[in-house]
mmCIF file of C-alpha atoms in Angstrom:
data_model
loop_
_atom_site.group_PDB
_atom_site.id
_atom_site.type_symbol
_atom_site.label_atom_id
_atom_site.label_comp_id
_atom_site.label_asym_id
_atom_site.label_seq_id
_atom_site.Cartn_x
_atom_site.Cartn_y
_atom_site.Cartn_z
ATOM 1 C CA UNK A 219 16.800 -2.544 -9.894
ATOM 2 C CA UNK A 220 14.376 -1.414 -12.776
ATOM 3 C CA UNK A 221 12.133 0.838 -13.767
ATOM 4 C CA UNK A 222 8.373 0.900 -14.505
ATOM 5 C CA UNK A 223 6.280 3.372 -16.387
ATOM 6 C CA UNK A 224 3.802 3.634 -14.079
ATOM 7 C CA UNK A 225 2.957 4.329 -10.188
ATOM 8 C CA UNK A 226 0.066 1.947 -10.115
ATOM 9 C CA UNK A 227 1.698 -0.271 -7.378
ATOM 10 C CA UNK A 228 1.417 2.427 -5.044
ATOM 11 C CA UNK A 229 -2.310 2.425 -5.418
ATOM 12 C CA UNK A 230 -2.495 -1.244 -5.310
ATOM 13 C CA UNK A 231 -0.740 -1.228 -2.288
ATOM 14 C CA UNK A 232 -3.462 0.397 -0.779
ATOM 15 C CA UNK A 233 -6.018 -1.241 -2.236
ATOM 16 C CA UNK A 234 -4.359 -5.028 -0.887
ATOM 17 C CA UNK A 235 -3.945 -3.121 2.225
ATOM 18 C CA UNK A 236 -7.618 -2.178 2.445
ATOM 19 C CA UNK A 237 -8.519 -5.430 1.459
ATOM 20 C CA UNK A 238 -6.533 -6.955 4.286
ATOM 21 C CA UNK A 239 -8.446 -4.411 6.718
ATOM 22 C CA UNK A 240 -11.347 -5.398 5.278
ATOM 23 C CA UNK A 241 -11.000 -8.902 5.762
ATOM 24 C CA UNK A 242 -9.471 -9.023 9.126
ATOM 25 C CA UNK A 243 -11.784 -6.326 10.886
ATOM 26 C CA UNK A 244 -15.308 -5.297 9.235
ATOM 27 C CA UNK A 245 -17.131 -8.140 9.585
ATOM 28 C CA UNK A 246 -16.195 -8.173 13.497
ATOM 29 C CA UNK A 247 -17.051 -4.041 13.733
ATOM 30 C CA UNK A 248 -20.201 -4.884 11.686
ATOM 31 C CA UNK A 249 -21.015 -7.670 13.836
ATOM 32 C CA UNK A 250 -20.532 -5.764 16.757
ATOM 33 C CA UNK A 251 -21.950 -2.427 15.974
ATOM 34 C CA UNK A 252 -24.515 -2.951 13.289
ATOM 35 C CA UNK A 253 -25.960 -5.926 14.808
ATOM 36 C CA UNK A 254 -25.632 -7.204 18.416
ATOM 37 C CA UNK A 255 -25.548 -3.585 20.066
ATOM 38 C CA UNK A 256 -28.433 -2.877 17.694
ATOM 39 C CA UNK A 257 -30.190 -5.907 18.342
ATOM 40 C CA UNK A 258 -29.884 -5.414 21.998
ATOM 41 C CA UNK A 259 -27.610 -8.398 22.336
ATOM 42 C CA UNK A 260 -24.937 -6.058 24.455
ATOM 43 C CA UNK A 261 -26.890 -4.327 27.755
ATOM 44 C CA UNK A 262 -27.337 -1.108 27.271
ATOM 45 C CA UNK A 263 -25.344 -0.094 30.339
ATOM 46 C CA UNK A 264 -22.171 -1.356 28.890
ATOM 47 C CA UNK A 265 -22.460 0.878 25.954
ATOM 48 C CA UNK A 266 -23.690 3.864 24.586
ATOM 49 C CA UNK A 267 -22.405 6.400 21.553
ATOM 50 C CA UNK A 268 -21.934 9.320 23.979
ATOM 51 C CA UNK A 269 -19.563 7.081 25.938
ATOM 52 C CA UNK A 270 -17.669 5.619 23.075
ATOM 53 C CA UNK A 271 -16.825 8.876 21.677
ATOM 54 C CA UNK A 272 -16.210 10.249 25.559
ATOM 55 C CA UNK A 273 -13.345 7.504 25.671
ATOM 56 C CA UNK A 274 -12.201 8.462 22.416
ATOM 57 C CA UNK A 275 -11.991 12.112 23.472
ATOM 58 C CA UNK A 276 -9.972 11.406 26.802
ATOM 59 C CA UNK A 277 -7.110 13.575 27.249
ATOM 60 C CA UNK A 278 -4.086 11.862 25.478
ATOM 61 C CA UNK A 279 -3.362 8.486 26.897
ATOM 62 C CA UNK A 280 -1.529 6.154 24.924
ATOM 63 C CA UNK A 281 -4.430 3.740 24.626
ATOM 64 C CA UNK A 282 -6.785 6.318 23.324
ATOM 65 C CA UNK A 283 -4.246 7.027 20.313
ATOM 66 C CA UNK A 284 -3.706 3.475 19.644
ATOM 67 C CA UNK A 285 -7.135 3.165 18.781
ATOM 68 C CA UNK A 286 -7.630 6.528 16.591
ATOM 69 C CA UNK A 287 -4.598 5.549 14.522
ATOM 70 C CA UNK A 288 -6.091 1.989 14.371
ATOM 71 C CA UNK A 289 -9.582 2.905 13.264
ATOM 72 C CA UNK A 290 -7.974 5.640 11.007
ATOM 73 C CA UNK A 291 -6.473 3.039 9.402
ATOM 74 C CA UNK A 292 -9.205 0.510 9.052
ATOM 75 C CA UNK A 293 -11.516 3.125 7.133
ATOM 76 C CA UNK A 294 -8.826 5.259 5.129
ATOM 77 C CA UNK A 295 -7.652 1.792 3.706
ATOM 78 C CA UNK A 296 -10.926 0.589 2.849
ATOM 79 C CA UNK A 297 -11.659 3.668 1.040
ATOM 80 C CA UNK A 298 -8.713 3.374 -1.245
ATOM 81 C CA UNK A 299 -9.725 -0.160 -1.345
ATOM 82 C CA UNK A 300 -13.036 1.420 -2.631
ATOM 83 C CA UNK A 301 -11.843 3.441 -5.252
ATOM 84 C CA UNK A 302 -9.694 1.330 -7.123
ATOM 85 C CA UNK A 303 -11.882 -1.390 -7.155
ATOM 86 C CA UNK A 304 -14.619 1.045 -8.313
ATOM 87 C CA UNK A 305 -12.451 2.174 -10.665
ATOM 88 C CA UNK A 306 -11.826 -0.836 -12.663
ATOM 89 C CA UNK A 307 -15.104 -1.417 -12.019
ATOM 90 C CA UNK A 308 -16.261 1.210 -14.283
ATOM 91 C CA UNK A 309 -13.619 0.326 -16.917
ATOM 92 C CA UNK A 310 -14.985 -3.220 -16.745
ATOM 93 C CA UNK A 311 -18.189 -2.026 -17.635
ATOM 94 C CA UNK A 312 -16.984 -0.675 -20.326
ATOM 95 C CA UNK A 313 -16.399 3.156 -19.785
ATOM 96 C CA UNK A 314 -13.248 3.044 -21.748
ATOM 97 C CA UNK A 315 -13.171 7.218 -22.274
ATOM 98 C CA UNK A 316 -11.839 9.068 -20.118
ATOM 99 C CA UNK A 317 -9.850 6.777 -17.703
ATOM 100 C CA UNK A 318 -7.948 9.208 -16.288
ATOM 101 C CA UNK A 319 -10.816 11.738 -15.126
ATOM 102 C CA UNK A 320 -12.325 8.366 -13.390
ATOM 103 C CA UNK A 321 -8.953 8.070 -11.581
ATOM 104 C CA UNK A 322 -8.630 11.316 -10.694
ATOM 105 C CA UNK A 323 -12.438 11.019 -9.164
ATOM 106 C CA UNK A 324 -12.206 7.906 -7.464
ATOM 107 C CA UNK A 325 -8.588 8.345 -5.778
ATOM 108 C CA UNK A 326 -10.242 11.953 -4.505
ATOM 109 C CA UNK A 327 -13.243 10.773 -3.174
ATOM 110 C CA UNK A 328 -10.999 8.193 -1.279
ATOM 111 C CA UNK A 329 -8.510 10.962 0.079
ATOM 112 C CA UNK A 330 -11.350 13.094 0.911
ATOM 113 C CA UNK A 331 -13.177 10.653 2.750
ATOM 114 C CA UNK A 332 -9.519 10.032 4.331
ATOM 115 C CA UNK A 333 -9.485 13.645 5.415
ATOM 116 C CA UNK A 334 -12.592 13.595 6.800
ATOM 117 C CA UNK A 335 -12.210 10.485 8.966
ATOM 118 C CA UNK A 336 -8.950 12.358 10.390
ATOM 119 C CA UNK A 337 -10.726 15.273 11.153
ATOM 120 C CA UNK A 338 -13.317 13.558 12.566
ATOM 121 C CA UNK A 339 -10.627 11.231 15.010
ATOM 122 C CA UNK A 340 -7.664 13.383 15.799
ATOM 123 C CA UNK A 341 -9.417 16.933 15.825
ATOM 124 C CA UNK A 342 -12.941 16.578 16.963
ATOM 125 C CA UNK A 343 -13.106 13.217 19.188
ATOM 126 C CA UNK B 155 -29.028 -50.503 -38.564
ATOM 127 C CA UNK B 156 -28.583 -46.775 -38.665
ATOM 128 C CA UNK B 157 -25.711 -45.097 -37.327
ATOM 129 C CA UNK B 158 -26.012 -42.046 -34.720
ATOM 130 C CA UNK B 159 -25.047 -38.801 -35.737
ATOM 131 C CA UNK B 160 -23.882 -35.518 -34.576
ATOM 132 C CA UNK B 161 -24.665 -32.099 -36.323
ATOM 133 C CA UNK B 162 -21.700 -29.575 -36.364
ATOM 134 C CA UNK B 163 -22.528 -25.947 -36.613
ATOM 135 C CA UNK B 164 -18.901 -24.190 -37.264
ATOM 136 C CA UNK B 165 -18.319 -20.944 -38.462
ATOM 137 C CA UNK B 166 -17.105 -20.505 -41.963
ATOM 138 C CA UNK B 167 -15.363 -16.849 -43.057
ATOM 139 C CA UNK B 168 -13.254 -17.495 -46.682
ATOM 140 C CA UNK B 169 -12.084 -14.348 -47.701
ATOM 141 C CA UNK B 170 -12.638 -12.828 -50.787
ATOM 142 C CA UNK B 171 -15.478 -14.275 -50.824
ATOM 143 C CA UNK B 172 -17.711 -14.059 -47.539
ATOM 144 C CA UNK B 173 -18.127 -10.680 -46.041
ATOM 145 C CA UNK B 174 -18.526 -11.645 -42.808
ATOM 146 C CA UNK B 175 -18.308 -14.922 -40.940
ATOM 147 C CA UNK B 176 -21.515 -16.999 -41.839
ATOM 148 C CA UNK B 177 -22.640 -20.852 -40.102
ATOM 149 C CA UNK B 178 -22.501 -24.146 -41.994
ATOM 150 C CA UNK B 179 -23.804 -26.811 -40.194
ATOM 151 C CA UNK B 180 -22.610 -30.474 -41.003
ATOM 152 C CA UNK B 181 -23.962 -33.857 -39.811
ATOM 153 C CA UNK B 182 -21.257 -36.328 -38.974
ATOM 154 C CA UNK B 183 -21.091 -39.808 -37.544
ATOM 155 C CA UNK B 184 -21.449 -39.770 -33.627
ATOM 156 C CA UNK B 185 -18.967 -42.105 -31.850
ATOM 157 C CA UNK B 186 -18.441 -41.167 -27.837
ATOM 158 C CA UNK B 187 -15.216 -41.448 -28.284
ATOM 159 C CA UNK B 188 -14.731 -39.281 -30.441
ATOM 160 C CA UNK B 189 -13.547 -35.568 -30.188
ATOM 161 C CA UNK B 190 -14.132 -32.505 -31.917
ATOM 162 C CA UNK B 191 -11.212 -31.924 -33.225
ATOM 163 C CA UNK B 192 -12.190 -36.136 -35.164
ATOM 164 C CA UNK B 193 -15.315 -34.209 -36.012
ATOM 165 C CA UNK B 194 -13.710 -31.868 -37.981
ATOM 166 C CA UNK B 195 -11.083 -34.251 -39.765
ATOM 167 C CA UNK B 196 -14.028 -35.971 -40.824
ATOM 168 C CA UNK B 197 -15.705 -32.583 -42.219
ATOM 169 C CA UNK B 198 -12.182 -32.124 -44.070
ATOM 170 C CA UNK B 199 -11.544 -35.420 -45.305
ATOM 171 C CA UNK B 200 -15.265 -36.593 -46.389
ATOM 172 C CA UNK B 201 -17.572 -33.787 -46.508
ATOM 173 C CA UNK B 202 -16.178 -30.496 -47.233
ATOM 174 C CA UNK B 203 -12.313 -29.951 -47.891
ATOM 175 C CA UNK B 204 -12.322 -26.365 -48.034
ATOM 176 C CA UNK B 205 -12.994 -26.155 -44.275
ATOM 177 C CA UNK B 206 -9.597 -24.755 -42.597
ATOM 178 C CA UNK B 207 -8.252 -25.197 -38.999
ATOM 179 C CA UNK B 208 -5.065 -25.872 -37.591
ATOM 180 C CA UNK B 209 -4.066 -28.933 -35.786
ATOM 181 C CA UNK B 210 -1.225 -30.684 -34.990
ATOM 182 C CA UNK B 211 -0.374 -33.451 -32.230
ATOM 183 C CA UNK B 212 -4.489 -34.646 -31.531
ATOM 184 C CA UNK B 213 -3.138 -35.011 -27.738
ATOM 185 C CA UNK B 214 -3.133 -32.010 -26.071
ATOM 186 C CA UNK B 215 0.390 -30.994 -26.275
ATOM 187 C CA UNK B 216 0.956 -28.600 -29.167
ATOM 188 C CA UNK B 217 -1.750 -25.758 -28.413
ATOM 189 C CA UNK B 218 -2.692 -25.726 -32.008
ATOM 190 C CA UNK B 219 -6.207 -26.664 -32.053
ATOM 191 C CA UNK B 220 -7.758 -24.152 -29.410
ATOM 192 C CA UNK B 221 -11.739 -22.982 -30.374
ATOM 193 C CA UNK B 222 -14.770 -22.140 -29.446
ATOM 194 C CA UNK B 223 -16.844 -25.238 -28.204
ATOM 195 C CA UNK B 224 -20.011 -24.118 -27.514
ATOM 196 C CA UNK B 225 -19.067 -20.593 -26.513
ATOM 197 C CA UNK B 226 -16.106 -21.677 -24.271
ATOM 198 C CA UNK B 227 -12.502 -21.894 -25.506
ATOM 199 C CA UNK B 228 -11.383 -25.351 -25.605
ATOM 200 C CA UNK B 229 -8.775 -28.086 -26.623
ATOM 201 C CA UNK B 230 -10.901 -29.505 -29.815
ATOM 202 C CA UNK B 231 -8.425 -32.830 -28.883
ATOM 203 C CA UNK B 232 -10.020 -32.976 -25.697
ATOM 204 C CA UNK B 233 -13.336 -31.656 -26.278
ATOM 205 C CA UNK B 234 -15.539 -34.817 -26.728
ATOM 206 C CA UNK B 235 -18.449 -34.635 -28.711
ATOM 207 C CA UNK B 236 -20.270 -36.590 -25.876
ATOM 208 C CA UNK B 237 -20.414 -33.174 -23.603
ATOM 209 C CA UNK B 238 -22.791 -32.267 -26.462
ATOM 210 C CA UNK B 239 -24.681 -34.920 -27.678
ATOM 211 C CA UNK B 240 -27.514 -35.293 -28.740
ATOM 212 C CA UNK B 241 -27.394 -31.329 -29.440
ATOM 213 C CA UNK B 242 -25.581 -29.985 -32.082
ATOM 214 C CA UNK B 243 -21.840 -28.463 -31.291
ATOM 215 C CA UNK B 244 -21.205 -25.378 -31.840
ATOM 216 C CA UNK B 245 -17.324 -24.585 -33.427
ATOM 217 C CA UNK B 246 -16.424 -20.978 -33.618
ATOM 218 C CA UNK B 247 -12.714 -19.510 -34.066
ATOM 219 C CA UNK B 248 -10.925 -18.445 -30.811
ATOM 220 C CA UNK B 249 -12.800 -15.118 -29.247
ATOM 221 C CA UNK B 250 -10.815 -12.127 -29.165
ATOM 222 C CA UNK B 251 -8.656 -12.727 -31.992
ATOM 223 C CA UNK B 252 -8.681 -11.865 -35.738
ATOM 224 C CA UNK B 253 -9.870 -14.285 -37.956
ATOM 225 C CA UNK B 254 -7.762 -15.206 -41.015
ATOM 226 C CA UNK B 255 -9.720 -17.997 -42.265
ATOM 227 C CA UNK B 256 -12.403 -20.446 -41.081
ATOM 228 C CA UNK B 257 -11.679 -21.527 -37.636
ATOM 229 C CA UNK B 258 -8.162 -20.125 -38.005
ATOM 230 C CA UNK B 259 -7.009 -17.035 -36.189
ATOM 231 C CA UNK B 260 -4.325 -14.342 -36.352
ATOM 232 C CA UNK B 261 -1.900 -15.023 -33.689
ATOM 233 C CA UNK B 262 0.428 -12.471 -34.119
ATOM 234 C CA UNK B 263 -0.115 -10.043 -31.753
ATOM 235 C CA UNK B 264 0.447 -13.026 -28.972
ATOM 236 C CA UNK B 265 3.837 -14.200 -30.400
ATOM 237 C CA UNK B 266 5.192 -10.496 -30.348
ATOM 238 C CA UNK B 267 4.362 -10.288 -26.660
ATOM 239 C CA UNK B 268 5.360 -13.396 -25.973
ATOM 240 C CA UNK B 269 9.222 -12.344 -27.217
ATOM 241 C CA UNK B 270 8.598 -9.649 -25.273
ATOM 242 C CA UNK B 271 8.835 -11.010 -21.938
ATOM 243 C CA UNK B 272 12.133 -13.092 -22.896
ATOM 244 C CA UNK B 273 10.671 -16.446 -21.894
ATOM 245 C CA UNK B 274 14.057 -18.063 -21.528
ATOM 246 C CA UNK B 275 16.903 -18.043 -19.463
ATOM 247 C CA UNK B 276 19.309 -15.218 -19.056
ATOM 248 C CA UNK B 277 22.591 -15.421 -17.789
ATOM 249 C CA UNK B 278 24.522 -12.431 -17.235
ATOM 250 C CA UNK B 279 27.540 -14.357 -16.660
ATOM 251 C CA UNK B 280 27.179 -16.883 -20.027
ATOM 252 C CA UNK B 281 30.422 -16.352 -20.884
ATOM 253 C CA UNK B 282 32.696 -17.471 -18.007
ATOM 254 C CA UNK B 283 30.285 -20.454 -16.924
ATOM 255 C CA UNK B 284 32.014 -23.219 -17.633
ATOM 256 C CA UNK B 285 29.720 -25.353 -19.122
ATOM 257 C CA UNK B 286 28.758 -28.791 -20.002
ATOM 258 C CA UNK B 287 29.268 -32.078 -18.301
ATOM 259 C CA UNK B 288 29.324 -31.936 -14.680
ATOM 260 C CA UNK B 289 29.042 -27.815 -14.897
ATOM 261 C CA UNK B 290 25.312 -28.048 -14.906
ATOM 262 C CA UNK B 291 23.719 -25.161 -13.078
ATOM 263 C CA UNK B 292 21.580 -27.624 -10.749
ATOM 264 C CA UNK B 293 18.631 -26.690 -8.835
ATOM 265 C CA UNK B 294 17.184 -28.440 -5.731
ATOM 266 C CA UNK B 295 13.297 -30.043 -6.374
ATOM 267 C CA UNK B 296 12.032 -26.859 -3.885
ATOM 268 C CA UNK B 297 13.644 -24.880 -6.565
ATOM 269 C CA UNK B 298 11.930 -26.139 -9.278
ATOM 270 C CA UNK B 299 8.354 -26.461 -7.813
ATOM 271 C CA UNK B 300 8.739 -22.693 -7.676
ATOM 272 C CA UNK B 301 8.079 -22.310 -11.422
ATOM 273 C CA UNK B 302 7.290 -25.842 -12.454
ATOM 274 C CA UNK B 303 3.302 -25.132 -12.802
ATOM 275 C CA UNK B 304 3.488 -22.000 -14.594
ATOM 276 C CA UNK B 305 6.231 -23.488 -17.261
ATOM 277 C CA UNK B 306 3.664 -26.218 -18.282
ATOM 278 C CA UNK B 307 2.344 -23.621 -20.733
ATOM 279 C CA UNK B 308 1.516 -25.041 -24.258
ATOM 280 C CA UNK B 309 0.700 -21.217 -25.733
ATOM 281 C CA UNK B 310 -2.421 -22.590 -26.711
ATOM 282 C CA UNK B 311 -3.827 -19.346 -26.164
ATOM 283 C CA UNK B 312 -6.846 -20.220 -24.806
ATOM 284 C CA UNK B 313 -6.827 -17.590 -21.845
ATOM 285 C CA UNK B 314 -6.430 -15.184 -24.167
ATOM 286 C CA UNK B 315 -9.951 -16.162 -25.404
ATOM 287 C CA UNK B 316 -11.773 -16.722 -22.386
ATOM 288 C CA UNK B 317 -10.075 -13.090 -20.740
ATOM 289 C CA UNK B 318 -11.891 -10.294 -20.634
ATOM 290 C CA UNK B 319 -9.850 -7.519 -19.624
ATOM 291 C CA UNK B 320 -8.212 -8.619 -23.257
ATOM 292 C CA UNK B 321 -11.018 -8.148 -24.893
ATOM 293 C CA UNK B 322 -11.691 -4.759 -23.707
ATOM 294 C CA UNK B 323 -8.105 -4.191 -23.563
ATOM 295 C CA UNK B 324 -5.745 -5.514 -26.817
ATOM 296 C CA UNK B 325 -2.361 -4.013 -25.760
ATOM 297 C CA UNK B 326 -3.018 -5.844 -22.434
ATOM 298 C CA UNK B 327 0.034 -8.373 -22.130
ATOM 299 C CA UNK B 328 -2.246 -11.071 -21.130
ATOM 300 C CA UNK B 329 -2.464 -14.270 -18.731
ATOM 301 C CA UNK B 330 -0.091 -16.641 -20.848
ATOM 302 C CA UNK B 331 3.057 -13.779 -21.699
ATOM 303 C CA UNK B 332 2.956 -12.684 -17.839
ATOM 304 C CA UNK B 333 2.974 -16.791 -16.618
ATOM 305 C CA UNK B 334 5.802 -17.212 -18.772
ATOM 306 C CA UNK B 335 7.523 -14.587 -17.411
ATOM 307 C CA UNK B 336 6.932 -15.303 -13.705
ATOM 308 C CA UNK B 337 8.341 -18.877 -15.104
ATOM 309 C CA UNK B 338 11.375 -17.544 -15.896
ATOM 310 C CA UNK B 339 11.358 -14.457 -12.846
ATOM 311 C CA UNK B 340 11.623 -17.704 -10.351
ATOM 312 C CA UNK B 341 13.836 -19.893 -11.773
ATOM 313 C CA UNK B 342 17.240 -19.929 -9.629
ATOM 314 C CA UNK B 343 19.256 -20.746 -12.624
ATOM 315 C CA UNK B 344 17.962 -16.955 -14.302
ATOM 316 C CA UNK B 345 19.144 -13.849 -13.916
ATOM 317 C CA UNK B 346 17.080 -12.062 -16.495
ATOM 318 C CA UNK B 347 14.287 -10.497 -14.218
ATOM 319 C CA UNK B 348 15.121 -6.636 -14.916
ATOM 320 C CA UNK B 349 15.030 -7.020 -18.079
ATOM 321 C CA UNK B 350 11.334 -8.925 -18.181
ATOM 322 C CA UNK B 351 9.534 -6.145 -14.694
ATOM 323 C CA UNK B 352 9.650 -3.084 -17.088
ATOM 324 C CA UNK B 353 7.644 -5.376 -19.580
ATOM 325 C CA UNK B 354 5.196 -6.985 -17.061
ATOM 326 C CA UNK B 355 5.320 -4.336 -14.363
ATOM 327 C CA UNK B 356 4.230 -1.736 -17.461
ATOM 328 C CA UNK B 357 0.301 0.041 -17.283
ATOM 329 C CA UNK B 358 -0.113 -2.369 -20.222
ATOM 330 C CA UNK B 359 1.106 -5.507 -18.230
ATOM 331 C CA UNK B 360 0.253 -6.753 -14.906
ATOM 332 C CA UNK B 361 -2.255 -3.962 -13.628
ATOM 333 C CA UNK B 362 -4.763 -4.717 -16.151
ATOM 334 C CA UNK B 363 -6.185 -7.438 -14.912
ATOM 335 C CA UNK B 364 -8.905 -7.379 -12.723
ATOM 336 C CA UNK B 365 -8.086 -11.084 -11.207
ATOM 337 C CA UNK B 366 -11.593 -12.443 -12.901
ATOM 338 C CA UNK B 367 -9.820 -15.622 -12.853
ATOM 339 C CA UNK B 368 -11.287 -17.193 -16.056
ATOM 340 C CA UNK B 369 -7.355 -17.869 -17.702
ATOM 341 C CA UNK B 370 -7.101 -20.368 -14.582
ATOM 342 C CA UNK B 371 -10.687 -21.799 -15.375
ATOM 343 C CA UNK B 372 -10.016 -22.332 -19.001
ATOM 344 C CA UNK B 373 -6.273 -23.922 -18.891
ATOM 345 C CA UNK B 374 -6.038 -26.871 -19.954
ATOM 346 C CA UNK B 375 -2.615 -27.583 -18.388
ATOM 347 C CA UNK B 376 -3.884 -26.094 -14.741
ATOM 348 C CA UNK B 377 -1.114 -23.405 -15.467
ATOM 349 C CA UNK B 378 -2.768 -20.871 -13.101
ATOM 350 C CA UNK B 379 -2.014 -17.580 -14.681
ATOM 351 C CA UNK B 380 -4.135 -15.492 -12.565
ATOM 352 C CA UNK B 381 -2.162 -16.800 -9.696
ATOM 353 C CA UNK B 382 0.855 -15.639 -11.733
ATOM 354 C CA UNK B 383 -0.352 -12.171 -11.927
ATOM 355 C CA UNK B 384 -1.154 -11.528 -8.135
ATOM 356 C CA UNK B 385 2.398 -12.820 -7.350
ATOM 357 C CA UNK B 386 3.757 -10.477 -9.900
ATOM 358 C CA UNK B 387 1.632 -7.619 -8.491
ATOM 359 C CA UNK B 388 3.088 -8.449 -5.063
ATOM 360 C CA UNK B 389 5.899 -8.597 -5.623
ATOM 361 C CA UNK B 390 6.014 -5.029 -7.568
ATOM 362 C CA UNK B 391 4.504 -3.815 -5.596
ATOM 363 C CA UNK B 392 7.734 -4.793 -2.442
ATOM 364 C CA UNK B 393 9.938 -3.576 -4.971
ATOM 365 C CA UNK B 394 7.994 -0.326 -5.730
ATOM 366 C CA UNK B 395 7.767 0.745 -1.848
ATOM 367 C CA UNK B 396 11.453 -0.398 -1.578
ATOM 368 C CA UNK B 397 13.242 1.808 -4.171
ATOM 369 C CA UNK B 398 10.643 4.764 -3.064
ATOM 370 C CA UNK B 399 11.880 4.457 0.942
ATOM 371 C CA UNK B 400 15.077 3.376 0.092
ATOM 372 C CA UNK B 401 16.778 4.747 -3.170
ATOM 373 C CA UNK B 402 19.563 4.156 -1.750
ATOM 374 C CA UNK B 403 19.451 0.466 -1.709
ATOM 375 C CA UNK B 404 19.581 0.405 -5.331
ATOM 376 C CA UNK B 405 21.397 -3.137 -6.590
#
């Protein structure tokens, strides 16, 4: 094998990964929450917040796991996604000092956001 | 009867004696078959023979006579004066590198990485192959439509021009060194790809680019090299995860 001076294909990884998340599931999640249940286009009866986050809080069932570990990875991938693309973003536009602080930033706000979402699924749903 | 003509506004820099690259605008005969690159042989052989550019096989095989055509790198061989006409054309040296003279640029810094990324083959085993007649190493047409499209490469350098990560970014390795290199990574006759990953797989190689995609736009051989790069990035990226879960499975 070889080496490489950097660890950059780790976050690229993530970011194809997020893209691929991104892709395959966001526009059906947006779809689904941010406009037909909004727009009235599911009845009411068959959905409501309190209920979605009642299923989510069941007692452990296999089912209810699949889906935290699916939705954590949906939005910890897109974050990553975010920052690195936001990160080259700013180099594009030409904020060439600095690079690394702007990694540092970007790649934290992503793991944050990470941490949150986890929180949020495993420890409060 | 009068005959139509064409007004050429290229940029001029002689040094030691211009401080900075000025415009001289010529009027030349207008033919619509004619290209810019016949433009500016007339220039050079009737007009003005001071005016310096390089040129070499008027057919779009060499790479030699890359410039600016009104702001976008081109060919000047197949660059016809008829895109333009009746306005004037505009002839500038190629963006993003240093000018030497006229429409004549420095390209150095290319040719080093170029060598670089070995863009040959390398055989490991040279020695013991026993070759020449009927000891080819031979490859099977799906073998060869692996790399065929990114060896069509002239090193005309024109992605270099149109790129704007390189612009930003000079020790980026750039669209035509990392094609050449993925060239070479998938041909079944090579065995040199460690030696070219620590070049393209670098910070300064591969993960520069943002995939903007203008290399592919510009190439005048349909080369691709932003394609190039995402494969090259994939496939670092396998290799990356593999040797961190399994550094055992070292080769």
């Amino acid at each position: 094998m070889y080496k490489i001076n950097t660890n950059e294909p780790f976050w690229w990884g993530l970011f194809m990964g997020g893209a691929g998340m991104i892709g395959m599931f966001l526009p059906v999640l947006i779809l689904v929450f941010g406009l037909a249940i909004p727009g009235g286009a599911v009845p009411p009866a068959s959905y409501d917040t309190v209920r979605l986050i009642h299923l989510l809080g069941q007692p452990a069932s296999v089912g209810n796991l699949l889906v935290k570990v699916f939705l954590f990875g949906v939005f910890s991938l897109t974050f990553f996604h975010w920052a690195h693309r936001f990160r080259y973003l700013l180099f594009d536009l030409g904020l060439h000092g600095g690079r690394t602080a702007v990694e540092y930033l970007c790649y934290s706000a992503a793991l944050a956001a990470t941490i949150y979402t986890a929180v949020t699924l495993f420890v409060i749903a | 009867m009068t005959e139509s003509t064409i007004k050429l506004a290229v940029t001029r820099y002689r040094p030691g004696q211009d401080r900075e690259p000025t415009v001289q605008t010529y009027t030349v005969p207008y033919h619509d078959d004619w290209v810019v690159l016949d433009a500016l042989q007339y220039v050079k052989d009737n007009i003005d023979g001071t005016l310096s550019f390089r040129w070499s096989c008027h057919m779009g095989v060499c790479g030699s006579c890359g410039m600016m055509v009104d702001g976008t790198p081109k060919l000047t061989c197949a660059a016809f004066l008829r895109e333009s006409y009746p306005r004037e054309v505009r002839v500038e040296p190629l963006a993003n590198f240093p000018v030497v003279r006229d429409l004549i640029v420095d390209i150095d810094d290319f040719m080093h990485k170029l060598s670089e990324v070995k863009p040959y083959i390398i055989r490991e085993d040279l020695d013991s192959l026993p070759l020449g007649l009927g000891h080819e190493l031979r490859q099977t047409p799906a073998e060869l439509e692996d790399f065929k499209q990114f060896g069509m490469c002239i090193n005309c350098m024109l992605c270099y021009s149109a790129c704007p990560v390189y612009a930003m970014e000079p020790k980026f390795l750039g669209p035509a060194a990392i094609a050449l290199a993925h060239r070479y990574n998938m041909d079944s006759r090579d065995q040199g790809r460690n030696q070219r990953m620590p070049v393209i797989g670098s910070s300064e190689g591969i993960w520069e680019c943002t995939f903007v995609g203008e290399c592919s736009v510009v190439c005048p051989k349909h080369v691709d090299p932003a394609a190039a790069i995402q494969r090259t990035k994939l496939a670092t990226t396998n290799d990356w995860f593999k040797s961190m879960l399994m550094p055992w499975g070292n080769r």
